Amino acid sequence: MQNDTNTLPRVINRSQKSRGLSGSAMVFAAATTIGLFFTAQIYFTAASLGRSVSWGQALYWALGDWYEWALLAPLVFWLCRTFRFDRQIWPKNLGIHAVAGFFLAAVHAVLCALAARFQGWVTHQPVFFGSALRALLANRLHYNFAVYWVIVFAWQARNYHRSLRESEQESAELSARLALAQLQTLRMQLNPHFLFNTLNAVSSMMLTDVPRANAMLARLAELLRLALNNPRQAEVPLHQEIDFLSRYLDLQKIRFGDRLILEMAVDPATLQAAVPNMILQPIVENAIRHAVEHRESDGRIELRATAENSHLVLSVSDNGPGAPINRTRVPTDGESEHIGLSNSRERLHKLYGEEQSMDLVENAMGGITARLSLPFRPVPALSA
């Protein structure tokens, strides 16, 4: 724990240094780009006026001018962060920036006079600092003042854009968290529903066949352990979902014996496809309820998984009676879908929107086929 505590500040410091270096590089690149632009302007303007200015001289003047602003940029940025143009205090901060603008414009003139003095020393053409500074203050103070405000407005625009982007990102994250919470709520709704149904079956069996009831309780404990694993994971690979379903069907085989006939036909290419966690169990439970639980004859349940046109198609068929429920029609007060089916519809819609479908149709066995179609994709990584 001590090592983790000591490591965290170092990681934060490295991150802050990285952002600082990145910002300095951007300022230097911007100053160089603008300086090259003004180099060409100085050269061609002098040529149009018949004055002899070399490219080297123009480059020295322009780059020196803007590199001096690059040196002052951290102070300008600090002023922008400290004295923002917020709604309530912008008039006061506007005055502070006006004073700071004139001050930094004068500081820039001092730097330019020093640069001129240095050039005169290199070229052996002496330049007096005082006279150079007076000329620069007279001719360039208003220009430097305008440059200061351009930098301020550029910073404000970038800060506004960054704040807007962060707000959009936070909004997207909140929406994602809300959707995940809703999915978790829907999944948790299944657990007590599934548990109560199974315990009710065990309770009735305790009066007639205690060993089978004990076997069901043991299998139920395994199922609950699997159901509570990865509670944050909205999607799992199909093979994991089928493994859970197989254990659930083993439990039902204990209950119904040879009356429950099972058949699975799963394309191996679909085993890694993403499916909603615990999506098949309530649908199979509903099929068993209609095909086996309320009938004396044998009940047949068929599960199929195939890939069709970039979609994963899952179907659960039974040979029980009953008319199909149209998925586009809202049930009336006298008819309501099984909680597992309505829950499954809502989970599919929240995860895949209009890219999914769930239909209940009659099949050749005389029962119902629940056909699910959802995008064929791998399971997304679970964030920490």
Coordinates of C-alpha atoms in Angstrom, one line a residue, residues 152-282:
V152 CA -6.6 36.1 -24.8
F153 CA -9.6 35.5 -27.2
A154 CA -7.8 32.4 -28.7
W155 CA -7.3 31.0 -25.2
Q156 CA -10.9 31.7 -24.3
A157 CA -12.2 30.0 -27.5
R158 CA -10.0 26.9 -26.9
N159 CA -11.1 26.7 -23.3
Y160 CA -14.7 27.0 -24.2
H161 CA -14.3 24.3 -26.8
R162 CA -12.5 22.0 -24.3
S163 CA -15.2 22.6 -21.7
L164 CA -17.9 21.9 -24.2
R165 CA -16.2 18.7 -25.2
E166 CA -15.7 17.6 -21.6
S167 CA -19.4 18.3 -20.9
E168 CA -20.5 16.2 -23.8
Q169 CA -18.1 13.4 -22.7
E170 CA -19.5 13.6 -19.1
S171 CA -23.0 13.5 -20.5
A172 CA -22.2 10.5 -22.6
E173 CA -20.6 8.7 -19.6
L174 CA -23.7 9.5 -17.4
S175 CA -26.0 8.2 -20.1
A176 CA -23.9 5.0 -20.4
R177 CA -23.9 4.6 -16.6
L178 CA -27.7 5.1 -16.5
A179 CA -28.2 2.5 -19.3
L180 CA -25.9 0.1 -17.4
A181 CA -27.8 0.6 -14.2
Q182 CA -31.1 0.0 -16.0
L183 CA -29.7 -3.2 -17.5
Q184 CA -28.5 -4.4 -14.1
T185 CA -31.9 -3.6 -12.6
L186 CA -33.6 -5.7 -15.4
R187 CA -31.2 -8.5 -14.8
M188 CA -31.6 -8.4 -11.1
Q189 CA -35.4 -8.6 -11.7
L190 CA -34.8 -12.0 -13.2
N191 CA -32.8 -13.5 -10.3
P192 CA -35.6 -13.4 -7.7
H193 CA -38.2 -14.4 -10.3
F194 CA -36.1 -17.4 -11.4
L195 CA -35.3 -18.2 -7.7
F196 CA -39.0 -18.1 -6.5
N197 CA -40.2 -20.3 -9.4
T198 CA -37.5 -22.9 -8.7
L199 CA -38.0 -22.9 -5.0
N200 CA -41.7 -23.3 -5.5
A201 CA -41.1 -26.4 -7.6
V202 CA -38.7 -27.7 -5.0
S203 CA -41.2 -27.1 -2.2
S204 CA -43.9 -29.1 -4.0
M205 CA -41.4 -32.0 -4.7
M206 CA -40.4 -32.2 -1.0
L207 CA -43.7 -33.8 -0.3
T208 CA -43.3 -36.6 -2.8
D209 CA -39.6 -37.1 -3.6
V210 CA -37.1 -35.8 -1.1
P211 CA -33.9 -37.0 -2.9
R212 CA -34.9 -35.3 -6.2
A213 CA -35.8 -32.1 -4.3
N214 CA -32.3 -32.2 -2.6
A215 CA -30.7 -32.7 -6.0
M216 CA -32.6 -29.7 -7.4
L217 CA -31.4 -27.6 -4.4
A218 CA -27.8 -28.5 -5.1
R219 CA -28.2 -27.6 -8.8
L220 CA -30.0 -24.4 -7.8
A221 CA -27.0 -23.4 -5.6
E222 CA -24.7 -23.8 -8.6
L223 CA -27.0 -21.7 -10.8
L224 CA -27.2 -18.9 -8.3
R225 CA -23.4 -18.8 -8.0
L226 CA -23.2 -18.5 -11.8
A227 CA -26.0 -16.0 -12.0
L228 CA -24.3 -13.7 -9.5
N229 CA -20.9 -13.8 -11.3
N230 CA -19.9 -10.7 -13.3
P231 CA -22.9 -8.6 -12.0
R232 CA -21.7 -5.5 -14.0
Q233 CA -21.3 -7.4 -17.3
A234 CA -24.3 -6.7 -19.6
E235 CA -23.1 -9.1 -22.3
V236 CA -21.4 -12.5 -22.3
P237 CA -20.1 -14.9 -25.0
L238 CA -22.8 -17.2 -26.3
H239 CA -20.9 -20.2 -25.0
Q240 CA -21.1 -18.9 -21.5
E241 CA -24.8 -18.3 -21.8
I242 CA -25.3 -21.8 -23.2
D243 CA -23.3 -23.2 -20.3
F244 CA -25.6 -21.5 -17.8
L245 CA -28.6 -22.6 -19.7
S246 CA -27.4 -26.2 -19.8
R247 CA -27.1 -26.2 -16.0
Y248 CA -30.6 -24.8 -15.8
L249 CA -32.0 -27.5 -18.1
D250 CA -30.2 -30.2 -16.0
L251 CA -32.1 -28.9 -13.0
Q252 CA -35.4 -29.1 -15.0
K253 CA -34.5 -32.6 -16.1
I254 CA -34.4 -33.6 -12.5
R255 CA -37.9 -32.1 -12.0
F256 CA -39.6 -33.4 -15.2
G257 CA -37.5 -36.5 -16.0
D258 CA -38.1 -38.1 -19.4
R259 CA -41.0 -35.8 -20.1
L260 CA -38.6 -33.0 -21.0
I261 CA -36.9 -33.6 -24.4
L262 CA -34.1 -31.2 -25.3
E263 CA -32.3 -30.5 -28.5
M264 CA -29.6 -27.9 -29.2
A265 CA -28.2 -27.0 -32.6
V266 CA -25.6 -24.3 -32.2
D267 CA -23.3 -23.1 -35.0
P268 CA -19.7 -23.2 -33.6
A269 CA -19.0 -19.9 -35.4
T270 CA -21.5 -18.2 -33.1
L271 CA -20.0 -19.4 -29.7
Q272 CA -17.9 -16.2 -29.2
A273 CA -20.7 -13.8 -30.2
A274 CA -22.0 -11.4 -27.5
V275 CA -25.5 -11.9 -26.1
P276 CA -27.2 -10.3 -23.1
N277 CA -26.4 -11.9 -19.8
M278 CA -29.2 -14.5 -18.9
I279 CA -31.2 -13.8 -22.0
L280 CA -32.0 -17.4 -22.9
Q281 CA -33.0 -18.8 -19.4
P282 CA -36.3 -16.9 -19.1

